[in-house]
Coordinates of N, CA and C in Angstrom, one line a residue:
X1 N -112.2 -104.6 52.3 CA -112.5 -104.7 50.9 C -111.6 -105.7 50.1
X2 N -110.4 -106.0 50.5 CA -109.4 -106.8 50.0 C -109.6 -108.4 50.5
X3 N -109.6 -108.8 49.3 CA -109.6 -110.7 50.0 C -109.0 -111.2 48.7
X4 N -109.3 -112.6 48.8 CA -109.1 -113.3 47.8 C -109.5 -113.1 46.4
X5 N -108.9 -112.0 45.6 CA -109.3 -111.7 44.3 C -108.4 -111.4 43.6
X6 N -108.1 -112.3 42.5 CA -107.2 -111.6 41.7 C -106.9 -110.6 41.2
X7 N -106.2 -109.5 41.4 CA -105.5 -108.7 41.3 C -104.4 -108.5 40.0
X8 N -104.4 -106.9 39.7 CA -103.6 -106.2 38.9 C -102.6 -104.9 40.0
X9 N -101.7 -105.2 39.5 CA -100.6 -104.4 40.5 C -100.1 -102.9 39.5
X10 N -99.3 -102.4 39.8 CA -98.8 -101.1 39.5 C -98.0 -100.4 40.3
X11 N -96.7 -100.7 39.9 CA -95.4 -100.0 40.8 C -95.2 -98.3 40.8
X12 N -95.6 -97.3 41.5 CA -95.1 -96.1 41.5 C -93.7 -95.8 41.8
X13 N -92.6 -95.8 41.1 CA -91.7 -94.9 41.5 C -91.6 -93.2 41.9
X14 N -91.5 -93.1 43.0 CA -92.1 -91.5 43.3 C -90.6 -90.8 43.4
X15 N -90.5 -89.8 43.4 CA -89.1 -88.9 42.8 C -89.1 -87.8 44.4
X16 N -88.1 -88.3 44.9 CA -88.6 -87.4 46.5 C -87.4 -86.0 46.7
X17 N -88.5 -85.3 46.9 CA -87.7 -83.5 47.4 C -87.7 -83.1 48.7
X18 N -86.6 -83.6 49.4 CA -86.4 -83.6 50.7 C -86.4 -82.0 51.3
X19 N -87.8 -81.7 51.0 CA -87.9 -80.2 51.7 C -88.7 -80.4 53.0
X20 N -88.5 -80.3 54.2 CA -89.1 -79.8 55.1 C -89.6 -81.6 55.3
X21 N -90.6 -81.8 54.5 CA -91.1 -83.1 54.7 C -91.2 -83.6 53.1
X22 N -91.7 -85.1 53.1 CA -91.8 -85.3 51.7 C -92.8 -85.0 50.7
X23 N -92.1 -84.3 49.9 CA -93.3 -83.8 48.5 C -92.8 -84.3 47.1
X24 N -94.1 -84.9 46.6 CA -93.3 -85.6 45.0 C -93.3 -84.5 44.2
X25 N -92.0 -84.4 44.1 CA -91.2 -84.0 42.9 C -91.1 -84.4 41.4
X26 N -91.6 -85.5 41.1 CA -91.1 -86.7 39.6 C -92.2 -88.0 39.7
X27 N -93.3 -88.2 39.8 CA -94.1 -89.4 39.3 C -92.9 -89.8 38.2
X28 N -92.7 -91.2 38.2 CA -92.3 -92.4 37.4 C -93.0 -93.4 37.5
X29 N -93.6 -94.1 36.0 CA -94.6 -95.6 36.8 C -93.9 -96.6 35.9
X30 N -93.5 -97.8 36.3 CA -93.3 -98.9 36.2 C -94.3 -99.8 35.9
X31 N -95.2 -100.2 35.1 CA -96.1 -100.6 34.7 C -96.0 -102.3 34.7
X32 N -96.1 -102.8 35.7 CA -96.1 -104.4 35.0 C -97.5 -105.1 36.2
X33 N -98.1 -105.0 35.1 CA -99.6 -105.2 35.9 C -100.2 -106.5 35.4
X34 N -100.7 -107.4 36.0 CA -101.5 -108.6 36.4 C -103.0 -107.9 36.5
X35 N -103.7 -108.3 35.2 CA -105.2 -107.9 35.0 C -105.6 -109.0 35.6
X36 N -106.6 -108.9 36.6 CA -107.5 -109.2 36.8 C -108.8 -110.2 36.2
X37 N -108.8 -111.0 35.6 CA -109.5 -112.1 35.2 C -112.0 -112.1 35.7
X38 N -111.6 -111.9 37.1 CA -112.9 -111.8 37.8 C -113.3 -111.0 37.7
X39 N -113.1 -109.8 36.9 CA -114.1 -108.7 36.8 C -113.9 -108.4 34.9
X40 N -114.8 -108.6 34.1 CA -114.0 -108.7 32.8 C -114.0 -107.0 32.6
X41 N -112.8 -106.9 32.5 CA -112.6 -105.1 32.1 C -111.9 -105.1 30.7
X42 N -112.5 -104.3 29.8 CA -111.2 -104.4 28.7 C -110.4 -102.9 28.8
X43 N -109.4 -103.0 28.0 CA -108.0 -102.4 27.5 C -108.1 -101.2 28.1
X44 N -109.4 -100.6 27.8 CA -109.6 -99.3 27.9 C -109.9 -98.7 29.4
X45 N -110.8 -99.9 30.2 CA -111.1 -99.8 31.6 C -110.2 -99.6 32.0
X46 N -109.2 -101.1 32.2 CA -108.3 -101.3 32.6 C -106.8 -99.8 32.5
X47 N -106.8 -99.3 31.6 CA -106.1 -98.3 31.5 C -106.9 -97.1 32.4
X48 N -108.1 -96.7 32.3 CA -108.9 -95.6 33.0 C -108.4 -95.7 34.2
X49 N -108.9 -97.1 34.8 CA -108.6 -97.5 36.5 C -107.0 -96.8 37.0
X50 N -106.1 -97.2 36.2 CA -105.1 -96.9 36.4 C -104.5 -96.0 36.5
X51 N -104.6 -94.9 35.4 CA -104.7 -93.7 35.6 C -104.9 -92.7 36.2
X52 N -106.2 -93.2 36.8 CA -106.9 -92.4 37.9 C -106.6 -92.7 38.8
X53 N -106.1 -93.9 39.4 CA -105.6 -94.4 40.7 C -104.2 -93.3 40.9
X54 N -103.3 -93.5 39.9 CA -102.0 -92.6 40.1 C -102.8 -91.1 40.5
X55 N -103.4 -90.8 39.4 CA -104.3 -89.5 39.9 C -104.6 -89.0 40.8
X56 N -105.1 -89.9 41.8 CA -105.8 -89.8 42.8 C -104.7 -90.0 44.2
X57 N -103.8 -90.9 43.7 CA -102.4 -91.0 44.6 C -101.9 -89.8 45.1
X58 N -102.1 -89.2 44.1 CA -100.8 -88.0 44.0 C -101.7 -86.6 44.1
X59 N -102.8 -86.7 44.2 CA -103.7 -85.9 44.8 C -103.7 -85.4 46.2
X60 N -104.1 -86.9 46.5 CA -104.3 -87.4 47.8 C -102.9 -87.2 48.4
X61 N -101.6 -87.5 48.4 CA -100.8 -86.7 48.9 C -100.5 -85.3 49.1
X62 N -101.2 -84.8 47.8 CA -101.3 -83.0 48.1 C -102.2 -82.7 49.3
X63 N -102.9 -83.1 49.4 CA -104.0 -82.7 50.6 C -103.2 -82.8 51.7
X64 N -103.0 -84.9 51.8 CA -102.1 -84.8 53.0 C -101.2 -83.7 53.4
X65 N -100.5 -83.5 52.7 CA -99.2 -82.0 53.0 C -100.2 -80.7 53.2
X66 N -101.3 -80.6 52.4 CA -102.2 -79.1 52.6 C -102.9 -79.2 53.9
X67 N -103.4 -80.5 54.2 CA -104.4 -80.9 55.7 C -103.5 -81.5 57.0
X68 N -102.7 -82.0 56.7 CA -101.8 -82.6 58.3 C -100.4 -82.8 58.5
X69 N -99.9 -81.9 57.2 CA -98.7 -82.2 57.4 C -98.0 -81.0 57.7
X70 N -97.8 -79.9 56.7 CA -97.1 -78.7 56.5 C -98.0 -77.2 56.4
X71 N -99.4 -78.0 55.6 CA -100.0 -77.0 55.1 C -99.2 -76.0 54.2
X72 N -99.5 -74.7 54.1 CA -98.7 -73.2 53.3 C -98.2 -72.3 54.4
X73 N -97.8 -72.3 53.7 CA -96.4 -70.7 54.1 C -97.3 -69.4 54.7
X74 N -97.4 -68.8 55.6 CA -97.7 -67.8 55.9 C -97.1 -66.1 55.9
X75 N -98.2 -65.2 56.0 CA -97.5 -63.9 55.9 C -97.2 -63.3 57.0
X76 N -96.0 -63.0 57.8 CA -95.9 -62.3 59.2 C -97.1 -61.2 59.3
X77 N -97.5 -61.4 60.6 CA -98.3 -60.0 61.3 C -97.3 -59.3 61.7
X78 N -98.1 -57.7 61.7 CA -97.2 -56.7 61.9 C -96.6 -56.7 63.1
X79 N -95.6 -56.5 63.0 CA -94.5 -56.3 64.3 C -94.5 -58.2 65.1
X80 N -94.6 -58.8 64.5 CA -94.8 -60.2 65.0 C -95.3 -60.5 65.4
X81 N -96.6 -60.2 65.7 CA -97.7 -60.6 66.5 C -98.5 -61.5 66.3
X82 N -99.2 -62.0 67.3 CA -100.1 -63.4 66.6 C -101.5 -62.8 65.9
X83 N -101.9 -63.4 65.4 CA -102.8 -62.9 64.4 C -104.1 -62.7 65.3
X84 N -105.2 -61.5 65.9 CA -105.9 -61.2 66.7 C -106.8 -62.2 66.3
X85 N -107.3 -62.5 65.1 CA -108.7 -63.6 64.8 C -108.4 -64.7 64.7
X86 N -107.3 -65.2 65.1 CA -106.7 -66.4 65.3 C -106.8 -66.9 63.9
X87 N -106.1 -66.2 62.6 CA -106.2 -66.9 61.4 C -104.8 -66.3 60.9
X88 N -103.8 -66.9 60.0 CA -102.9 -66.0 59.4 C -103.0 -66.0 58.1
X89 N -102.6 -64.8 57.2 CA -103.1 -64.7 55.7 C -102.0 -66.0 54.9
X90 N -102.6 -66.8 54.1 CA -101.6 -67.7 53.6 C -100.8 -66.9 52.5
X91 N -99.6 -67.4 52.1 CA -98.2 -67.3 51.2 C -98.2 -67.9 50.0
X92 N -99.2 -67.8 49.3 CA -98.8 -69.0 48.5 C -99.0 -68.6 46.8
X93 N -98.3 -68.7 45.8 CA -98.3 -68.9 44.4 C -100.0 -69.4 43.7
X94 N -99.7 -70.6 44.4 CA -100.4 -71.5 43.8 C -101.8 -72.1 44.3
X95 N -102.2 -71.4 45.4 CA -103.5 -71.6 46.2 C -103.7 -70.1 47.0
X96 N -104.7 -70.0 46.2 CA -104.8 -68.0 46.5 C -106.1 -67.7 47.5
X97 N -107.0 -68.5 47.3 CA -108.8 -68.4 47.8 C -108.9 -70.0 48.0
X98 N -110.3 -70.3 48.8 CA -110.9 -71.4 49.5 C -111.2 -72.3 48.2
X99 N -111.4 -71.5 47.3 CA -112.0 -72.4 45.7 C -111.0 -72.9 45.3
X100 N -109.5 -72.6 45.3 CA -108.2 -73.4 45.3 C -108.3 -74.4 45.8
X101 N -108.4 -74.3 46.9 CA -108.2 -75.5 48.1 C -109.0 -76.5 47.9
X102 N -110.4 -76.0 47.9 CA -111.7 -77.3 47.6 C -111.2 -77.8 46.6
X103 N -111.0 -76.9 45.7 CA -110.8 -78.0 44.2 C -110.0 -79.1 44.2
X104 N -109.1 -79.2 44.9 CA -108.3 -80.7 44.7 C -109.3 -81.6 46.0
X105 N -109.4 -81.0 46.6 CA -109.8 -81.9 47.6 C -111.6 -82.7 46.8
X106 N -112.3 -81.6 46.0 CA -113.5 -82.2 45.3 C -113.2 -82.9 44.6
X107 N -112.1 -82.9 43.9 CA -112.0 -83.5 43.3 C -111.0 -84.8 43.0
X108 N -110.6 -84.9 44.1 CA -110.2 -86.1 45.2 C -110.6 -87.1 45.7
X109 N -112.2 -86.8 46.6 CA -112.6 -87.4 47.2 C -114.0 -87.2 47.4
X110 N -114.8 -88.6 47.5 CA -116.4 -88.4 47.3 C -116.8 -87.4 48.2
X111 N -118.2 -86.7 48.1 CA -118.4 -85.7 48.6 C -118.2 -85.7 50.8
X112 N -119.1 -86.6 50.7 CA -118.9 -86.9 52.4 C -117.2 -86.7 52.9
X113 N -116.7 -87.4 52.2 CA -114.7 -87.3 53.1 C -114.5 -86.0 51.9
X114 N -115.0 -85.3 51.2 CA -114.7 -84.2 51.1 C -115.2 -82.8 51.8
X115 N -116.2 -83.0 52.3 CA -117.2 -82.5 53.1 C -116.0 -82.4 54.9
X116 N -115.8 -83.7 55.1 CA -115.2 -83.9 56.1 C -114.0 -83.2 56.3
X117 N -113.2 -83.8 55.2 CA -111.8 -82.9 55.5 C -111.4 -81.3 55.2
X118 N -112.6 -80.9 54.3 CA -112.8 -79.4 54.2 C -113.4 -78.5 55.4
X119 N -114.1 -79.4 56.1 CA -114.7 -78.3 56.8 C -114.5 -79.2 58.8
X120 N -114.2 -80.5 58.8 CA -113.8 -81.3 60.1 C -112.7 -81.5 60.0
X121 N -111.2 -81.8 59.7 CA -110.5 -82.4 59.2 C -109.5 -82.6 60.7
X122 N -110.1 -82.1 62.0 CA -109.1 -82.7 63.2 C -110.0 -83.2 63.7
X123 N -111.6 -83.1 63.9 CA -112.6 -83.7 65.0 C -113.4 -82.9 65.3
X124 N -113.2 -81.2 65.5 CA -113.4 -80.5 66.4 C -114.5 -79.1 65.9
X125 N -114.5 -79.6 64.5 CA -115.7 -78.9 64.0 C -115.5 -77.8 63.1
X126 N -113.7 -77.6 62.8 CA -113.4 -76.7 62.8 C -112.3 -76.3 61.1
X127 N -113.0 -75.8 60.5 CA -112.0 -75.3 59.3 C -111.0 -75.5 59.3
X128 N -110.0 -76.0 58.3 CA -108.2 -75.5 58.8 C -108.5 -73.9 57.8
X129 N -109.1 -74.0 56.6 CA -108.8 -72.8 55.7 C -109.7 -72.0 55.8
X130 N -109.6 -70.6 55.9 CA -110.6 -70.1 56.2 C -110.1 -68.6 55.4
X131 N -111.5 -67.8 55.4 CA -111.3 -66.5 54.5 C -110.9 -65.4 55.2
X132 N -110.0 -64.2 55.6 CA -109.9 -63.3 56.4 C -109.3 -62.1 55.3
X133 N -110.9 -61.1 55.4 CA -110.7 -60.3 54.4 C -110.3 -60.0 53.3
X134 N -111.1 -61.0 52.9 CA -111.4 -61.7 51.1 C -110.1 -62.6 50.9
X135 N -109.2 -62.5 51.1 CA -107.9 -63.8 51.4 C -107.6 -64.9 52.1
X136 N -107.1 -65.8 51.1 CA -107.1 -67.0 52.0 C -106.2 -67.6 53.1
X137 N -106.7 -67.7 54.1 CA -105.8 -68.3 55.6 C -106.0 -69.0 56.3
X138 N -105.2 -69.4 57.3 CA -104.9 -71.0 58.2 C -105.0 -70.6 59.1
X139 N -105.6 -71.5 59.9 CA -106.0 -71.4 61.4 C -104.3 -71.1 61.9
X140 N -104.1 -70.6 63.2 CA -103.2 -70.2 64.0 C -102.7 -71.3 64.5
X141 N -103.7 -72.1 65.4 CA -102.8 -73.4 65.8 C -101.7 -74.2 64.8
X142 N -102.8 -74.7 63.7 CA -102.1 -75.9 62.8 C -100.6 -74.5 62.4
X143 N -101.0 -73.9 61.9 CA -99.8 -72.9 61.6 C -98.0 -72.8 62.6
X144 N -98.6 -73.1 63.1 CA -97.7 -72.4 64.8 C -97.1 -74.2 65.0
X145 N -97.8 -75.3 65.0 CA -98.1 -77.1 65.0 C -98.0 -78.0 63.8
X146 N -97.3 -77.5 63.0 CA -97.1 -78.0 62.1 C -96.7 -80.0 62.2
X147 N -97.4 -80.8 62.3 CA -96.7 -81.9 62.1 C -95.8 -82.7 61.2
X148 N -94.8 -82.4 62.2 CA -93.2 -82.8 61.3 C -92.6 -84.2 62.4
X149 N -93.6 -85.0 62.7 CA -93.2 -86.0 63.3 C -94.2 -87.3 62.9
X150 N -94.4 -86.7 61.3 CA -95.1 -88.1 60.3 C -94.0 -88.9 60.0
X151 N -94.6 -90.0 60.1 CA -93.1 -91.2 59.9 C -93.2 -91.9 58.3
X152 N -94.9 -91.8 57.8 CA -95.0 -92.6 56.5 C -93.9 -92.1 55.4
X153 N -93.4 -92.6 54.6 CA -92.3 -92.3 53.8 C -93.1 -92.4 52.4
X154 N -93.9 -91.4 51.3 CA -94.4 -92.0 50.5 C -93.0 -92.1 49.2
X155 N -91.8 -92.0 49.7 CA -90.7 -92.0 48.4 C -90.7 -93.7 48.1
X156 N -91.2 -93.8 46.6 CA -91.0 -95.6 46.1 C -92.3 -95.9 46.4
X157 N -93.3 -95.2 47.0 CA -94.6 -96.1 47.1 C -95.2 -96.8 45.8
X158 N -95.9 -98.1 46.0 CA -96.4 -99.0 45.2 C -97.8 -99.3 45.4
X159 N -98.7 -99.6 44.7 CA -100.3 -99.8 44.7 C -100.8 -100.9 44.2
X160 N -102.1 -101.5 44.2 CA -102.4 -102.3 43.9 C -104.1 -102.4 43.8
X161 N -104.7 -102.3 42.9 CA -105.9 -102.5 42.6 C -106.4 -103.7 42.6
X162 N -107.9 -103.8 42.8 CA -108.8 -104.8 42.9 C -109.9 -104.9 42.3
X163 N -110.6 -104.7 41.0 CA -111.4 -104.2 40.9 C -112.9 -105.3 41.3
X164 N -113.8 -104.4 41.7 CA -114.7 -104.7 42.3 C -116.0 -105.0 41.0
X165 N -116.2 -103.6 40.4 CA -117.0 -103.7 39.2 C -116.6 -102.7 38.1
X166 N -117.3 -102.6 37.8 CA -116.7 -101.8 36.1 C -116.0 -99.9 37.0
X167 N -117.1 -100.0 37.9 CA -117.0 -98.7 38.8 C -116.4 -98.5 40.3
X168 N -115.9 -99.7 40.4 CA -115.7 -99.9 41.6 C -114.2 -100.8 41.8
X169 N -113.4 -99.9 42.9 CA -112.2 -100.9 43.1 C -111.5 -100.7 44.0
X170 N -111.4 -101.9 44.9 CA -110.7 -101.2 46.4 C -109.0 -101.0 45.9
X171 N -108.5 -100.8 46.5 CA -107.3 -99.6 46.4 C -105.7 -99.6 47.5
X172 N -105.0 -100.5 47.5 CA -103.9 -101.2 48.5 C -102.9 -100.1 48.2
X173 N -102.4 -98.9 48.9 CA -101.2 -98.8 48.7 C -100.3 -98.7 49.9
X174 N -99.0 -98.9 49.2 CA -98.1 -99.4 50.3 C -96.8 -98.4 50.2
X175 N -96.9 -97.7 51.5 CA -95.5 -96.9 51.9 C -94.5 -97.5 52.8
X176 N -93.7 -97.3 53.5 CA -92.8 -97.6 54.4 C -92.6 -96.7 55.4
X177 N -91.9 -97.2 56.6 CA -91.7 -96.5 57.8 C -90.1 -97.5 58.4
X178 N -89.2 -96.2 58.2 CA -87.6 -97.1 58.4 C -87.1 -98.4 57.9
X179 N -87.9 -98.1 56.4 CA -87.3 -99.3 55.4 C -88.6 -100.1 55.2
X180 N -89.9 -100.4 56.8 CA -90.6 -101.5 56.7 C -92.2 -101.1 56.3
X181 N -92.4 -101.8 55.1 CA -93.4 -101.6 54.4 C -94.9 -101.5 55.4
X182 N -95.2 -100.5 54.7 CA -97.1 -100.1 55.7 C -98.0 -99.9 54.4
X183 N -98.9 -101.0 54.3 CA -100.2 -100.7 53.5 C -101.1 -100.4 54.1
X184 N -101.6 -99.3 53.3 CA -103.5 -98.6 53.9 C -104.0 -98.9 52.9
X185 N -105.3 -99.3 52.8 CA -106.4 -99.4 51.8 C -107.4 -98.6 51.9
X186 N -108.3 -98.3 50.9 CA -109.1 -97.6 50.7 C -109.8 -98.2 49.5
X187 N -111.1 -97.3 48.6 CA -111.7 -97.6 47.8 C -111.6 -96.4 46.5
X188 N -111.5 -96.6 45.8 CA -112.2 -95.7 44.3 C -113.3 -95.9 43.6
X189 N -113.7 -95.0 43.6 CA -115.6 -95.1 42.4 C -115.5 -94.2 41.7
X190 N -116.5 -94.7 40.6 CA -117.1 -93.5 39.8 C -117.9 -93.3 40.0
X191 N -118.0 -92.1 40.2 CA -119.6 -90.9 40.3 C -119.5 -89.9 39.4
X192 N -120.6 -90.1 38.6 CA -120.8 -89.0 37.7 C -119.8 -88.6 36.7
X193 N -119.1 -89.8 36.7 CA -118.2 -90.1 35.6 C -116.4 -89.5 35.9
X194 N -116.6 -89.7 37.1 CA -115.2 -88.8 37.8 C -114.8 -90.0 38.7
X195 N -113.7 -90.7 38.9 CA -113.1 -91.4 39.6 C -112.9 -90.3 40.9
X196 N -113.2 -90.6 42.1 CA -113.0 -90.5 43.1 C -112.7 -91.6 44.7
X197 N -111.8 -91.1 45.4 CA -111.6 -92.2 46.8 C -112.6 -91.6 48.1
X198 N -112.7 -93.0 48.5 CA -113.7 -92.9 49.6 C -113.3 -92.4 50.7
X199 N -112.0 -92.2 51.2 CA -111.5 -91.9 52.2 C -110.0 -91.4 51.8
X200 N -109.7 -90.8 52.7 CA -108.1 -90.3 52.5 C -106.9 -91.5 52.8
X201 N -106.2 -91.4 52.2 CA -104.9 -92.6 52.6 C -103.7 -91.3 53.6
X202 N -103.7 -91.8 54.5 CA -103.2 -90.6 55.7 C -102.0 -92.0 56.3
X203 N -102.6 -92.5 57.2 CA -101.9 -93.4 58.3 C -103.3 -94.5 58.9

């Protein structure tokens, strides 16, 4: 989606809490953006796009941590056991039921890669969240597999927009791995008046 088009940039300073893995702690934005000329957007677009990009940044890394990285905290089975239905009840404050969980992810990502990562999100056909006796829980594997051998570093990530049309804008951002910069791309649209991304920014 990225070629020869002039471009508006936008530095994220991200604020990192070295728990377990990285989770932002402190959005900071640095704002020194290069508008775009080839798509005429005014003041107000221009600000929308942007906003929602951070938005969507920092969404989209919640998922990452909720879908492949750490996921939530679990409640021990009795006497330590592994959980007989292969599910364990989740721990969590702030994500209580399945309508928690969809909600950032709906509202993240267009329905299809929301569809996907809610209900496929390894290949295999298979839920990570699931309901066990009206409460919400995590499959046993990812629980027990936690991947703690992600290398992307989103601390300092920076982005870059493209806009395509009034509704439309592919989407550059750029993390690091042992200092050396890694961009993934992706897209943002509006549908039905909600900025959303086409895919997840993962690896």
């Amino acid at each position: 989606m990225i070629g020869n088009r002039t471009v508006f940039g936008v530095t994220l300073v991200v604020g990192f809490l070295a728990v377990a893995l990285a989770v932002f702690a402190l959005w900071q934005m640095n704002t020194n953006a290069q508008v775009s000329v080839s798509v005429p957007l005014s003041d107000e677009q221009r600000a929308e796009m942007k906003a929602n990009a951070e938005r969507l940044i920092e969404n989209n890394h919640e998922v990452v941590r909720l879908y492949y990285l750490v996921g939530l905290d679990t409640k021990p089975e009795p006497y330590g056991n592994l959980p007989e239905d292969g599910i364990y009840i989740v721990d969590s404050e702030k994500y209580k039921t399945i309508a928690d969980i969809d909600e950032i992810v709906d509202t993240t990502f267009v329905p299809s890669e929301a569809d996907r990562i809610k209900n496929n999100p390894f290949g295999d056909s298979q839920p990570l969240y699931r309901e066990r006796g009206g409460e919400l829980g995590i499959g046993e594997e990812f629980a027990q597999k936690r991947n703690t051998n992600y290398q992307l570093s989103w601390e300092g990530l920076s982005y870059e927009l493209f806009p395509e049309t009034e509704s439309e804008a592919a989407l550059k951002v750029t993390l690091s791995i042992d200092g050396e910069p890694v961009s993934l791309d992706t897209t943002m649209v509006k549908q039905d008046g909600r900025w959303l991304l086409t895919k997840i920014i993962y690896q």
